[in-house]
Short mmCIF file of C-alpha atoms in Angstrom, two decimals:
data_model
loop_
_atom_site.label_atom_id
_atom_site.label_comp_id
_atom_site.label_asym_id
_atom_site.label_seq_id
_atom_site.Cartn_x
_atom_site.Cartn_y
_atom_site.Cartn_z
CA MET A 1 5.38 4.94 7.77
CA GLY A 2 5.85 8.41 6.42
CA GLN A 3 4.97 9.19 2.87
CA ARG A 4 5.52 12.39 0.99
CA GLY A 5 4.91 12.02 -2.68
CA ARG A 6 4.22 14.31 -5.60
CA HIS A 7 3.49 13.24 -9.12
CA ALA A 8 2.59 15.45 -12.03
CA ALA A 9 1.79 14.02 -15.44
CA PRO A 10 3.42 15.69 -18.47
CA ARG A 11 1.75 18.80 -19.78
CA ALA A 12 1.21 19.40 -23.49
CA GLY A 13 0.48 22.30 -25.77
CA MET A 14 -2.77 23.44 -27.28
CA GLN A 15 -1.99 21.62 -30.54
CA ARG A 16 -2.26 18.27 -28.79
CA VAL A 17 -5.45 19.34 -27.07
CA ARG A 18 -6.97 20.05 -30.46
CA ARG A 19 -5.99 16.56 -31.56
CA VAL A 20 -7.88 15.16 -28.58
CA ALA A 21 -11.02 16.99 -29.64
CA ALA A 22 -10.69 15.60 -33.16
CA VAL A 23 -10.40 12.06 -31.83
CA VAL A 24 -13.52 12.44 -29.71
CA LEU A 25 -15.55 13.77 -32.62
CA ALA A 26 -14.41 10.89 -34.82
CA ALA A 27 -15.25 8.15 -32.28
CA GLY A 28 -18.66 7.25 -33.63
CA ALA A 29 -17.58 7.08 -37.26
CA LEU A 30 -14.62 4.82 -36.62
CA ALA A 31 -16.64 2.58 -34.34
CA SER A 32 -19.25 1.96 -37.02
CA ALA A 33 -16.50 1.13 -39.49
CA GLY A 34 -15.06 -1.50 -37.14
CA THR A 35 -11.63 0.15 -36.94
CA SER A 36 -11.32 0.58 -33.16
CA ALA A 37 -7.74 -0.74 -33.24
CA ALA A 38 -6.71 2.43 -35.06
CA PHE A 39 -7.30 4.46 -31.92
CA ALA A 40 -4.17 3.06 -30.32
CA ASP A 41 -2.01 4.81 -32.92
CA MET A 42 -4.04 8.01 -32.91
CA LEU A 43 -3.93 8.36 -29.13
CA GLU A 44 -0.34 7.31 -28.56
CA ASP A 45 1.15 10.80 -28.18
CA ILE A 46 -1.91 12.68 -26.99
CA PRO A 47 -1.88 13.96 -23.39
CA LEU A 48 -4.57 11.83 -21.80
CA SER A 49 -3.49 12.38 -18.21
CA GLY A 50 -4.14 15.32 -15.97
CA GLU A 51 -2.26 16.06 -12.77
CA GLN A 52 -2.46 14.39 -9.38
CA ASN A 53 -0.58 15.80 -6.39
CA ILE A 54 -0.53 13.71 -3.24
CA ASP A 55 1.10 14.49 0.11
CA GLN A 56 0.64 11.97 2.93
CA VAL A 57 2.18 11.66 6.38
CA GLY A 58 1.20 9.36 9.19
CA ALA A 59 0.03 5.79 9.05
CA GLN A 60 -2.11 3.94 6.50
CA ASN A 61 -3.04 6.96 4.37
CA LEU A 62 -4.13 5.23 1.17
CA ALA A 63 -4.77 7.03 -2.13
CA CYS A 64 -5.73 4.26 -4.53
CA GLY A 65 -7.53 3.89 -7.85
CA ASN A 66 -8.11 7.60 -8.48
CA SER A 67 -8.45 8.98 -11.99
CA ALA A 68 -7.76 12.40 -13.52
CA ARG A 69 -7.81 12.13 -17.28
CA LEU A 70 -8.26 14.66 -20.04
CA VAL A 71 -9.95 12.16 -22.36
CA ARG A 72 -10.79 8.51 -21.69
CA LEU A 73 -11.92 6.71 -24.82
CA ASN A 74 -13.11 3.13 -25.19
CA VAL A 75 -14.50 1.81 -28.47
CA ALA A 76 -15.78 -1.77 -28.75
CA GLN A 77 -13.28 -2.99 -26.14
CA ILE A 78 -13.60 -4.63 -22.72
CA GLU A 79 -11.66 -2.65 -20.12
CA HIS A 80 -11.06 -3.97 -16.61
CA ARG A 81 -9.45 -1.58 -14.14
CA ASP A 82 -9.03 -3.33 -10.81
CA ARG A 83 -7.08 -1.75 -7.96
CA VAL A 84 -6.64 -3.33 -4.54
CA CYS A 85 -4.80 -1.49 -1.76
CA THR A 86 -4.43 -3.06 1.66
CA ASP A 87 -2.44 -2.18 4.75
CA ASP A 88 -2.66 -4.38 7.81
CA ASP A 89 0.51 -3.32 9.67
CA GLY A 90 -0.63 -1.48 12.78
CA HIS A 91 2.91 -1.16 14.11
CA THR A 92 4.30 1.24 11.52
CA GLY A 93 4.35 5.00 11.55
CA HIS A 94 5.88 5.81 14.93
CA ASN A 95 6.49 9.57 14.98
CA SER A 96 6.13 9.54 11.21
CA ALA A 97 4.06 12.69 10.75
CA HIS A 98 6.31 15.62 9.91
CA ALA A 99 5.99 18.79 11.93
CA GLY A 100 4.76 20.65 8.87
CA GLY A 101 1.92 18.26 8.26
CA ALA A 102 0.83 17.32 4.74
CA ARG A 103 0.42 19.93 2.04
CA ALA A 104 -0.64 19.30 -1.55
CA GLU A 105 -0.55 22.27 -3.91
CA GLY A 106 -2.08 22.27 -7.35
CA GLY A 107 -0.37 23.75 -10.36
CA THR A 108 -1.51 24.85 -13.80
CA THR A 109 -2.50 22.05 -16.14
CA LEU A 110 -4.31 21.54 -19.44
CA GLY A 111 -6.50 18.88 -17.96
CA PRO A 112 -8.16 17.67 -14.75
CA GLN A 113 -6.45 17.96 -11.40
CA GLY A 114 -6.55 16.12 -8.10
CA ASN A 115 -4.85 17.41 -4.93
CA THR A 116 -4.90 15.23 -1.83
CA ALA A 117 -3.33 15.91 1.57
CA GLN A 118 -3.68 13.42 4.41
CA THR A 119 -2.14 13.29 7.86
CA GLY A 120 -2.99 11.07 10.77
CA LYS A 121 -4.23 7.54 10.60
CA GLN A 122 -6.31 5.49 8.13
CA ASN A 123 -7.29 8.45 5.94
CA LEU A 124 -8.50 6.68 2.80
CA ALA A 125 -8.97 8.53 -0.49
CA CYS A 126 -9.82 5.85 -3.04
CA GLY A 127 -11.77 5.39 -6.26
CA ASN A 128 -12.35 9.10 -6.89
CA SER A 129 -12.66 10.40 -10.44
CA ALA A 130 -12.05 13.80 -12.03
CA ASP A 131 -12.07 12.98 -15.73
CA LEU A 132 -12.88 15.70 -18.25
CA VAL A 133 -14.42 13.54 -21.02
CA THR A 134 -15.25 9.84 -21.02
CA VAL A 135 -16.54 8.30 -24.25
CA ASN A 136 -17.58 4.65 -24.31
CA VAL A 137 -18.95 3.38 -27.61
CA THR A 138 -20.26 -0.23 -27.72
CA GLY A 139 -17.64 -1.22 -25.17
CA ASP A 140 -17.53 -2.35 -21.55
CA MET A 141 -15.68 -0.51 -18.76
CA TYR A 142 -15.45 -2.20 -15.39
CA TRP A 143 -13.65 -0.33 -12.60
CA ASP A 144 -13.28 -1.95 -9.20
CA THR A 145 -11.32 -0.23 -6.42
CA THR A 146 -10.86 -1.79 -2.99
CA CYS A 147 -9.06 -0.10 -0.08
CA VAL A 148 -8.75 -1.84 3.28
CA VAL A 149 -6.69 -0.94 6.34
CA THR A 150 -6.64 -2.91 9.56
CA ASP A 151 -4.87 -2.06 12.79
CA ASP A 152 -4.94 -4.69 15.51
CA GLY A 153 -1.88 -3.38 17.32
CA HIS A 154 -1.57 -2.12 20.89
CA HIS A 155 0.60 0.95 20.75
CA HIS A 156 2.89 1.89 23.56
CA HIS A 157 4.68 4.82 21.97
CA GLY A 158 3.05 8.17 22.46
CA GLY A 159 4.39 9.46 19.15
CA HIS A 160 2.23 7.02 17.19
CA GLN A 161 -0.92 8.29 18.81
CA GLN A 162 -0.10 11.80 17.79
CA GLY A 163 -0.48 11.01 14.10
CA ALA A 164 -1.92 14.44 13.23
CA HIS A 165 0.41 17.27 14.12
CA ALA A 166 -0.56 20.86 14.80
CA GLU A 167 0.01 21.88 11.20
CA GLY A 168 -2.62 19.42 9.97
CA ALA A 169 -3.38 18.77 6.30
CA ARG A 170 -3.86 21.43 3.65
CA ALA A 171 -4.88 21.01 0.00
CA VAL A 172 -4.57 24.02 -2.28
CA GLY A 173 -6.27 23.94 -5.66
CA GLY A 174 -4.53 25.09 -8.78
CA THR A 175 -5.68 26.22 -12.21
CA SER A 176 -6.98 23.52 -14.50
CA VAL A 177 -8.82 23.19 -17.79
CA GLY A 178 -11.04 20.45 -16.51
CA PRO A 179 -12.52 19.14 -13.27
CA GLN A 180 -10.72 19.48 -9.97
CA ALA A 181 -10.89 17.55 -6.72
CA ASN A 182 -9.18 18.91 -3.59
CA THR A 183 -9.21 16.80 -0.43
CA ALA A 184 -7.62 17.31 2.99
CA GLN A 185 -8.03 14.87 5.86
CA THR A 186 -6.56 14.86 9.35
CA GLY A 187 -7.37 12.65 12.28
CA ARG A 188 -8.58 9.09 12.20
CA GLN A 189 -10.51 7.01 9.65
CA ASN A 190 -11.59 9.94 7.47
CA LEU A 191 -12.84 8.14 4.36
CA TYR A 192 -13.20 9.96 1.04
CA CYS A 193 -14.09 7.35 -1.55
CA GLY A 194 -16.01 6.85 -4.78
CA ASN A 195 -16.69 10.54 -5.40
CA SER A 196 -17.00 12.07 -8.86
CA ALA A 197 -16.04 15.41 -10.34
CA ASP A 198 -16.32 14.19 -13.93
CA ALA A 199 -17.42 16.77 -16.47
CA LEU A 200 -18.91 14.69 -19.31
CA THR A 201 -19.60 10.99 -19.67
CA VAL A 202 -21.02 9.65 -22.95
CA ASN A 203 -22.00 5.99 -22.98
CA VAL A 204 -23.34 4.72 -26.32
CA MET A 205 -24.71 1.16 -26.35
CA GLY A 206 -22.11 0.04 -23.85
CA THR A 207 -21.61 -0.62 -20.13
CA ILE A 208 -19.82 1.52 -17.56
CA SER A 209 -19.61 0.05 -14.06
CA LYS A 210 -17.68 1.66 -11.20
CA HIS A 211 -17.52 -0.04 -7.80
CA THR A 212 -15.55 1.35 -4.86
CA THR A 213 -15.12 -0.31 -1.46
CA CYS A 214 -13.39 1.40 1.48
CA ALA A 215 -13.01 -0.19 4.89
CA ALA A 216 -11.01 0.99 7.91
CA ALA A 217 -10.83 -1.07 11.08
CA ASP A 218 -8.94 -0.01 14.19
CA ARG A 219 -9.23 -2.43 17.06
CA SER A 220 -6.14 -1.29 18.92
CA SER A 221 -5.99 0.38 22.31
CA HIS A 222 -5.72 4.15 22.20
CA GLY A 223 -5.26 6.89 24.67
CA SER A 224 -6.76 10.35 24.40
CA GLY A 225 -4.33 11.53 21.75
CA ASP A 226 -5.75 9.98 18.58
CA THR A 227 -6.33 13.38 17.02
CA ASP A 228 -4.17 16.38 17.79
CA HIS A 229 -5.09 20.02 17.17
CA GLY A 230 -4.09 19.80 13.54
CA ARG A 231 -6.80 20.93 11.16
CA ALA A 232 -7.74 19.97 7.62
CA SER A 233 -8.25 22.86 5.23
CA VAL A 234 -9.00 23.15 1.53
CA LEU A 235 -8.44 26.20 -0.61
CA PRO A 236 -10.36 25.88 -3.91
CA GLY A 237 -8.62 26.53 -7.18
CA GLN A 238 -9.85 27.70 -10.57
CA ALA A 239 -11.36 24.95 -12.68
CA VAL A 240 -13.22 24.81 -15.98
CA GLY A 241 -15.75 22.18 -15.02
CA PRO A 242 -17.00 20.58 -11.81
CA GLU A 243 -15.02 21.02 -8.61
CA ALA A 244 -15.22 18.96 -5.43
CA ASN A 245 -13.63 20.23 -2.21
CA ALA A 246 -13.61 18.31 1.06
CA ALA A 247 -11.93 18.90 4.42
CA GLN A 248 -12.44 16.42 7.25
CA ASN A 249 -11.27 16.56 10.87
CA GLY A 250 -11.71 14.19 13.75
CA ASN A 251 -12.95 10.65 13.83
CA GLN A 252 -14.79 8.62 11.19
CA ASN A 253 -15.79 11.47 8.89
CA GLN A 254 -17.07 9.77 5.74
CA THR A 255 -17.60 11.44 2.38
CA CYS A 256 -18.46 8.72 -0.10
CA GLY A 257 -20.29 8.16 -3.36
CA ASN A 258 -21.15 11.74 -4.28
CA PRO A 259 -22.11 11.86 -7.98
CA GLY A 260 -20.91 15.42 -8.55
CA THR A 261 -22.47 17.87 -10.98
CA GLY A 262 -21.16 16.45 -14.25
CA VAL A 263 -23.24 15.56 -17.28
CA ASP A 264 -24.13 11.94 -18.12
CA VAL A 265 -25.36 10.94 -21.56
CA PRO A 266 -26.59 7.43 -20.68
CA LEU A 267 -27.34 5.80 -24.02
CA GLY A 268 -26.14 2.57 -22.46
CA ARG A 269 -25.88 1.15 -18.96
CA THR A 270 -24.02 3.22 -16.35
CA THR A 271 -23.82 2.16 -12.69
CA ARG A 272 -21.84 3.53 -9.76
CA GLN A 273 -21.70 1.88 -6.34
CA THR A 274 -19.71 2.96 -3.28
CA SER A 275 -19.41 1.26 0.11
CA CYS A 276 -17.60 2.90 3.05
CA THR A 277 -17.31 1.30 6.49
CA VAL A 278 -15.30 2.18 9.58
CA HIS A 279 -14.91 0.30 12.83
CA ALA A 280 -13.12 1.51 15.94
CA GLY A 281 -12.44 -0.67 18.93
CA ALA A 282 -11.72 0.31 22.48
#
């Protein structure tokens, strides 16, 4: 199961960015007037998305429920954002890792940026957030991300055990006006879940609840080749706002639930909960 993907959201000019700022400043006034429905029209053509670059090779490398938004605005609405990613096929991915490994390179964007490179097996990167501005006014935001991989197979092909090639995984940060998260993982069961690089969260008389669950279970029989000499490396970029960089090598390296260095204005109820578990059999 080889995956090599790259997705970049559309970039916009400074005129649209100024429109975003105007919308944020007007949030409180429109909320009090009971005209929250008007935001749909105002925000229709504004660049709310940042850029996410993902490069994955190997088996069961999930990147699920991540967010990189320029502005996320919720006024007097109930928002449910539920993402469930599961992979229970332990027989895929024979010789799937390319010789060059995984490499995610950031670009230049007028918004947040997330660059994720994963090679190997069960490298989960789920429920991470790098939003520039979140404004929640008298609304409810419930985010629930669940990532689960299970491998019960008994592998007889040597190529599958060599999921991480010598080139490893490399994430290179770009230049972004907003937060940036750069993650590289190589090896086995390297979980990176529920981390935050958000810059500003304003919650006024509302509820923000983020819950991330990551679980990796490998009960198959393995030889000595689970992790090759490939290395994970991260080269930071240039970001206006918080930046989170993580490189993990080896077996069961967990980085989960870090709150980051952003600013919270908790005039309502804000909760974040992250659960990461790994289990390796014989």
